[in-house]
Coordinates of N, CA and C in Angstrom, one line a residue:
M1 N 0.8 -1.2 0.0 CA 0.0 0.0 0.0 C 0.9 1.2 0.0
D2 N 0.6 2.2 -0.9 CA 1.3 3.4 -1.0 C 0.9 4.5 0.1
N3 N -0.5 4.6 0.2 CA -1.0 5.6 1.2 C -2.4 5.2 1.5
E4 N -2.9 5.8 2.6 CA -4.2 5.5 3.1 C -4.7 6.7 3.9
M5 N -6.0 7.0 3.8 CA -6.6 8.1 4.6 C -8.0 7.7 5.0
T6 N -8.4 8.3 6.1 CA -9.8 8.2 6.6 C -10.3 9.5 7.0
L7 N -11.5 9.9 6.5 CA -12.0 11.2 6.8 C -13.5 11.0 7.4
T8 N -13.8 11.5 8.5 CA -15.1 11.3 9.1 C -15.7 12.7 9.4
F9 N -16.9 12.9 9.0 CA -17.6 14.2 9.2 C -19.1 14.0 9.4
L10 N -19.7 15.1 9.9 CA -21.1 15.1 10.1 C -21.8 15.1 8.8
A11 N -23.0 14.5 8.7 CA -23.8 14.3 7.5 C -24.6 15.6 7.2
I12 N -23.8 16.7 6.9 CA -24.4 17.9 6.4 C -23.9 18.3 5.0
S13 N -24.7 18.9 4.2 CA -24.5 19.1 2.8 C -23.1 19.8 2.6
E14 N -22.7 20.7 3.4 CA -21.5 21.5 3.1 C -20.3 20.5 3.2
N15 N -20.4 19.4 3.8 CA -19.2 18.5 3.9 C -19.0 17.7 2.7
E16 N -20.0 17.7 1.7 CA -19.7 17.1 0.4 C -18.5 17.7 -0.2
A17 N -18.4 19.1 -0.1 CA -17.2 19.8 -0.7 C -16.0 19.4 0.0
L18 N -16.0 19.2 1.3 CA -14.9 18.8 2.1 C -14.4 17.5 1.6
A19 N -15.3 16.5 1.4 CA -14.9 15.2 0.9 C -14.2 15.3 -0.5
R20 N -14.7 16.1 -1.3 CA -14.1 16.3 -2.7 C -12.7 16.9 -2.6
V21 N -12.6 17.9 -1.8 CA -11.3 18.5 -1.6 C -10.2 17.6 -1.0
A22 N -10.6 16.8 0.0 CA -9.7 15.9 0.6 C -9.3 14.8 -0.3
I23 N -10.3 14.3 -1.1 CA -9.9 13.2 -2.0 C -9.1 13.7 -3.2
T24 N -9.3 14.9 -3.6 CA -8.5 15.5 -4.6 C -7.0 15.6 -4.2
G25 N -6.8 16.1 -2.9 CA -5.5 16.1 -2.4 C -4.8 14.7 -2.3
F26 N -5.6 13.8 -1.9 CA -5.1 12.4 -1.8 C -4.6 11.8 -3.1
I27 N -5.3 12.1 -4.2 CA -4.9 11.5 -5.5 C -4.0 12.4 -6.3
A28 N -3.7 13.6 -5.8 CA -2.8 14.5 -6.5 C -1.5 13.9 -6.9
Q29 N -0.9 13.1 -6.0 CA 0.4 12.5 -6.3 C 0.4 11.6 -7.5
L30 N -0.8 11.2 -7.9 CA -0.9 10.3 -9.1 C -0.8 11.1 -10.4
D31 N -0.9 12.5 -10.3 CA -0.8 13.4 -11.4 C -2.0 13.0 -12.4
P32 N -3.2 13.0 -11.9 CA -4.4 12.6 -12.8 C -4.6 13.6 -13.9
T33 N -5.2 13.1 -15.0 CA -5.7 14.0 -16.0 C -6.9 14.8 -15.5
I34 N -7.3 15.8 -16.2 CA -8.4 16.6 -15.8 C -9.7 15.8 -15.8
D35 N -9.8 14.9 -16.8 CA -11.0 14.0 -16.9 C -11.0 13.1 -15.7
E36 N -9.9 12.5 -15.4 CA -9.9 11.5 -14.3 C -10.2 12.2 -13.0
L37 N -9.7 13.4 -12.8 CA -10.0 14.2 -11.6 C -11.4 14.5 -11.5
S38 N -12.0 15.0 -12.6 CA -13.4 15.3 -12.6 C -14.3 14.1 -12.3
E39 N -14.0 13.0 -13.0 CA -14.8 11.8 -12.7 C -14.7 11.3 -11.3
F40 N -13.5 11.3 -10.8 CA -13.3 10.9 -9.4 C -14.1 11.7 -8.4
K41 N -14.0 13.0 -8.6 CA -14.7 13.9 -7.7 C -16.2 13.8 -7.8
T42 N -16.7 13.5 -9.0 CA -18.1 13.2 -9.2 C -18.5 12.0 -8.5
I43 N -17.8 10.9 -8.5 CA -18.1 9.7 -7.8 C -18.2 9.9 -6.3
V44 N -17.2 10.6 -5.8 CA -17.2 10.9 -4.3 C -18.4 11.8 -4.0
S45 N -18.7 12.8 -4.8 CA -19.8 13.7 -4.5 C -21.1 12.9 -4.5
E46 N -21.3 12.1 -5.5 CA -22.6 11.3 -5.5 C -22.7 10.4 -4.3
A47 N -21.6 9.7 -4.0 CA -21.7 8.7 -2.8 C -21.9 9.5 -1.5
V48 N -21.2 10.6 -1.3 CA -21.4 11.3 -0.1 C -22.8 12.0 0.0
S49 N -23.2 12.5 -1.1 CA -24.6 13.1 -1.2 C -25.6 12.0 -0.8
N50 N -25.5 10.8 -1.4 CA -26.4 9.8 -1.0 C -26.4 9.5 0.5
A51 N -25.3 9.4 1.1 CA -25.2 9.1 2.5 C -25.9 10.2 3.3
I52 N -25.7 11.5 2.9 CA -26.3 12.6 3.6 C -27.8 12.7 3.4
I53 N -28.2 12.6 2.1 CA -29.6 12.9 1.8 C -30.5 11.6 2.0
H54 N -30.0 10.5 1.5 CA -30.8 9.3 1.6 C -30.6 8.5 2.8
G55 N -29.3 8.4 3.2 CA -28.9 7.6 4.4 C -29.4 8.2 5.7
Y56 N -29.1 9.5 5.8 CA -29.4 10.2 7.1 C -30.6 11.2 7.0
E57 N -31.1 11.3 5.8 CA -32.2 12.3 5.5 C -31.9 13.7 6.0
E58 N -30.6 14.0 5.8 CA -30.1 15.3 6.1 C -30.3 15.7 7.6
D59 N -30.2 14.8 8.5 CA -30.5 15.1 9.9 C -29.4 15.9 10.6
G60 N -28.2 15.9 10.0 CA -27.1 16.7 10.6 C -26.5 16.0 11.8
K61 N -26.9 14.8 12.2 CA -26.4 14.1 13.3 C -25.6 12.9 13.0
G62 N -25.9 12.3 11.9 CA -25.2 11.1 11.4 C -23.8 11.4 11.0
V63 N -23.0 10.4 10.9 CA -21.6 10.5 10.5 C -21.3 9.8 9.2
V64 N -20.6 10.4 8.3 CA -20.2 9.8 7.1 C -18.7 9.6 7.2
T65 N -18.2 8.4 6.7 CA -16.8 8.1 6.7 C -16.3 7.8 5.3
V66 N -15.3 8.5 4.9 CA -14.6 8.2 3.6 C -13.3 7.6 3.9
H67 N -13.1 6.4 3.3 CA -11.8 5.8 3.5 C -11.2 5.6 2.1
A68 N -9.9 6.0 1.9 CA -9.3 5.8 0.6 C -8.0 5.1 0.8
K69 N -7.6 4.3 -0.2 CA -6.4 3.5 -0.2 C -5.8 3.6 -1.6
R70 N -4.5 3.9 -1.6 CA -3.8 4.0 -2.9 C -2.7 2.9 -3.0
E71 N -2.8 2.1 -4.0 CA -1.8 1.1 -4.3 C -1.3 1.3 -5.7
D72 N 0.0 1.8 -5.9 CA 0.5 2.1 -7.2 C -0.4 3.2 -7.8
D73 N -1.0 2.9 -8.9 CA -1.9 3.9 -9.6 C -3.4 3.5 -9.5
I74 N -3.7 2.7 -8.5 CA -5.1 2.3 -8.3 C -5.5 2.8 -6.9
V75 N -6.7 3.5 -7.0 CA -7.3 4.1 -5.7 C -8.6 3.4 -5.5
T76 N -8.8 3.0 -4.2 CA -10.1 2.4 -3.8 C -10.6 3.3 -2.7
V77 N -11.9 3.7 -2.8 CA -12.5 4.5 -1.9 C -13.8 3.9 -1.4
S78 N -14.1 3.9 -0.1 CA -15.3 3.5 0.5 C -16.0 4.7 1.2
V79 N -17.3 4.9 0.9 CA -18.0 5.9 1.6 C -19.1 5.2 2.4
M80 N -19.0 5.4 3.7 CA -19.9 4.6 4.6 C -20.8 5.4 5.5
D81 N -22.0 5.0 5.7 CA -22.9 5.6 6.7 C -23.6 4.5 7.5
K82 N -24.2 4.9 8.6 CA -24.9 4.0 9.4 C -26.4 4.5 9.5
G83 N -26.8 5.0 8.3 CA -28.2 5.5 8.2 C -29.2 4.4 8.0
V84 N -30.3 4.8 7.2 CA -31.4 3.9 7.0 C -31.2 2.7 6.2
G85 N -30.1 2.8 5.4 CA -29.8 1.7 4.5 C -30.7 1.7 3.2
I86 N -30.5 0.7 2.4 CA -31.2 0.6 1.1 C -31.9 -0.7 1.1
A87 N -33.3 -0.6 1.0 CA -34.1 -1.8 1.1 C -33.8 -2.8 -0.1
D88 N -33.6 -2.2 -1.3 CA -33.4 -3.0 -2.5 C -32.3 -2.3 -3.3
V89 N -31.1 -2.8 -3.2 CA -29.9 -2.2 -3.9 C -30.1 -2.3 -5.4
S90 N -30.5 -3.4 -5.9 CA -30.7 -3.5 -7.4 C -31.6 -2.4 -7.9
Q91 N -32.7 -2.1 -7.2 CA -33.7 -1.1 -7.6 C -33.0 0.3 -7.5
A92 N -32.3 0.5 -6.4 CA -31.6 1.8 -6.2 C -30.6 2.1 -7.3
M93 N -30.0 1.1 -7.9 CA -29.0 1.3 -8.9 C -29.6 1.5 -10.3
E94 N -30.9 1.4 -10.4 CA -31.5 1.7 -11.7 C -31.5 3.2 -12.0
P95 N -31.3 3.6 -13.2 CA -31.3 5.0 -13.6 C -32.6 5.7 -13.2
L96 N -32.4 6.9 -12.6 CA -33.6 7.7 -12.2 C -34.3 7.3 -11.0
F97 N -34.0 6.1 -10.4 CA -34.6 5.7 -9.1 C -34.2 6.6 -8.0
T98 N -35.1 7.1 -7.2 CA -34.8 7.9 -6.0 C -35.7 7.6 -4.9
T99 N -35.3 7.8 -3.7 CA -36.2 7.7 -2.5 C -36.7 9.1 -2.2
K100 N -36.3 10.1 -2.9 CA -36.7 11.5 -2.6 C -37.4 12.1 -3.8
S101 N -38.4 11.5 -4.4 CA -39.0 12.0 -5.6 C -39.7 13.4 -5.4
A102 N -40.1 13.7 -4.1 CA -40.7 15.0 -3.8 C -39.6 16.1 -3.9
M103 N -38.4 15.8 -3.8 CA -37.3 16.8 -3.9 C -36.8 16.9 -5.3
E104 N -37.5 16.3 -6.3 CA -37.2 16.4 -7.7 C -35.7 15.9 -8.0
R105 N -35.3 14.8 -7.3 CA -34.0 14.2 -7.5 C -34.1 13.4 -8.7
S106 N -33.0 13.3 -9.5 CA -33.0 12.6 -10.7 C -32.3 11.3 -10.6
G107 N -32.4 10.6 -9.5 CA -31.8 9.3 -9.3 C -30.8 9.4 -8.2
M108 N -30.2 8.3 -7.8 CA -29.2 8.2 -6.8 C -27.8 8.3 -7.3
G109 N -27.6 8.4 -8.6 CA -26.3 8.6 -9.1 C -25.4 7.3 -9.3
F110 N -26.0 6.1 -9.0 CA -25.2 4.9 -9.1 C -24.8 4.6 -10.6
T111 N -25.6 5.0 -11.5 CA -25.3 4.8 -12.9 C -24.0 5.6 -13.3
I112 N -24.0 6.9 -12.8 CA -22.9 7.8 -13.0 C -21.6 7.2 -12.3
M113 N -21.8 6.8 -11.1 CA -20.7 6.3 -10.3 C -20.1 5.1 -11.0
D114 N -20.9 4.2 -11.5 CA -20.5 3.0 -12.2 C -19.8 3.3 -13.5
S115 N -20.3 4.2 -14.2 CA -19.6 4.6 -15.5 C -18.3 5.2 -15.3
F116 N -18.1 6.0 -14.2 CA -16.8 6.7 -14.0 C -15.8 5.9 -13.2
S117 N -16.2 4.7 -12.7 CA -15.2 3.9 -11.9 C -14.9 2.6 -12.7
D118 N -13.8 2.0 -12.3 CA -13.5 0.7 -12.9 C -14.3 -0.5 -12.2
Q119 N -14.7 -0.3 -11.0 CA -15.4 -1.2 -10.2 C -16.2 -0.5 -9.2
L120 N -17.5 -0.9 -9.0 CA -18.4 -0.3 -8.0 C -19.2 -1.4 -7.3
T121 N -19.2 -1.3 -6.0 CA -20.0 -2.2 -5.2 C -20.8 -1.4 -4.2
V122 N -22.0 -1.9 -4.0 CA -22.9 -1.2 -3.0 C -23.3 -2.3 -2.0
M123 N -23.0 -2.2 -0.8 CA -23.5 -3.1 0.3 C -24.3 -2.3 1.2
S124 N -25.5 -2.8 1.5 CA -26.4 -2.1 2.4 C -27.3 -3.1 3.2
K125 N -27.6 -2.7 4.4 CA -28.5 -3.4 5.3 C -29.5 -2.4 5.7
W126 N -30.8 -2.8 5.6 CA -31.9 -1.9 6.0 C -31.7 -1.6 7.4
Q127 N -31.8 -0.3 7.8 CA -31.7 0.2 9.1 C -30.4 0.1 9.7
E128 N -29.3 -0.3 9.0 CA -28.0 -0.4 9.5 C -27.0 0.4 8.8
G129 N -27.3 0.8 7.5 CA -26.3 1.6 6.8 C -25.9 1.1 5.4
T130 N -25.1 1.9 4.8 CA -24.6 1.5 3.4 C -23.2 1.8 3.2
T131 N -22.5 1.0 2.5 CA -21.1 1.2 2.1 C -21.0 1.2 0.6
V132 N -20.6 2.3 0.0 CA -20.3 2.3 -1.5 C -18.8 2.3 -1.7
T133 N -18.3 1.3 -2.4 CA -16.9 1.2 -2.6 C -16.6 1.2 -4.1
F134 N -15.6 2.0 -4.5 CA -15.3 2.0 -5.9 C -13.8 2.1 -6.1
T135 N -13.3 1.6 -7.3 CA -11.9 1.5 -7.6 C -11.7 2.2 -8.9
K136 N -10.6 2.9 -9.0 CA -10.3 3.6 -10.3 C -8.7 3.5 -10.5
K137 N -8.3 3.1 -11.7 CA -6.9 3.2 -12.1 C -6.6 4.5 -12.7
F138 N -5.5 5.1 -12.4 CA -5.2 6.4 -12.9 C -4.0 6.3 -13.9
Y139 N -4.1 7.1 -14.9 CA -3.1 7.2 -16.0 C -2.6 8.7 -15.9
S140 N -1.4 8.9 -15.4 CA -1.0 10.3 -15.1 C -1.0 11.1 -16.4
V141 N -1.0 12.4 -16.2 CA -0.9 13.3 -17.4 C 0.3 13.0 -18.2
R142 N 1.4 12.7 -17.6 CA 2.6 12.4 -18.4 C 2.4 11.1 -19.2
T143 N 1.8 10.1 -18.6 CA 1.5 8.9 -19.4 C 0.5 9.1 -20.5
A144 N -0.6 9.9 -20.2 CA -1.6 10.1 -21.2 C -1.1 10.9 -22.4
V145 N -0.1 11.7 -22.2 CA 0.4 12.6 -23.3 C 1.3 11.7 -24.2
M146 N 2.0 10.7 -23.7 CA 3.0 10.0 -24.5 C 2.3 9.0 -25.4

């Protein structure tokens, strides 16, 4: 393992930006392309937003944990909450499915997360919480240009 980090914060919307900034700093040593950086931040943003909005229903009391591990040019991130969980993970992963239709949400973002990552897993237990784990291999700017 090259490096590892864990960030824990209250489940409030402003901390979505905190998670994006922290993960950007964590992967900076890999010299990611602009596209890789954008995709990675989007995955983190979607996963953290789900924990805050769907997992804890924005109660401001729950805790979200982001754990990242870097091995060579591969980064694995887990976003964990101990919120309400997902009753049917397969259904939640369908495009446009949301538990917050009254808020005009356009889905839970799993389709986006899956398309931007090399591997995505979602583990959830109803009333116990959810863990979204994704992996992405980085090709540095230097490698991408050659």
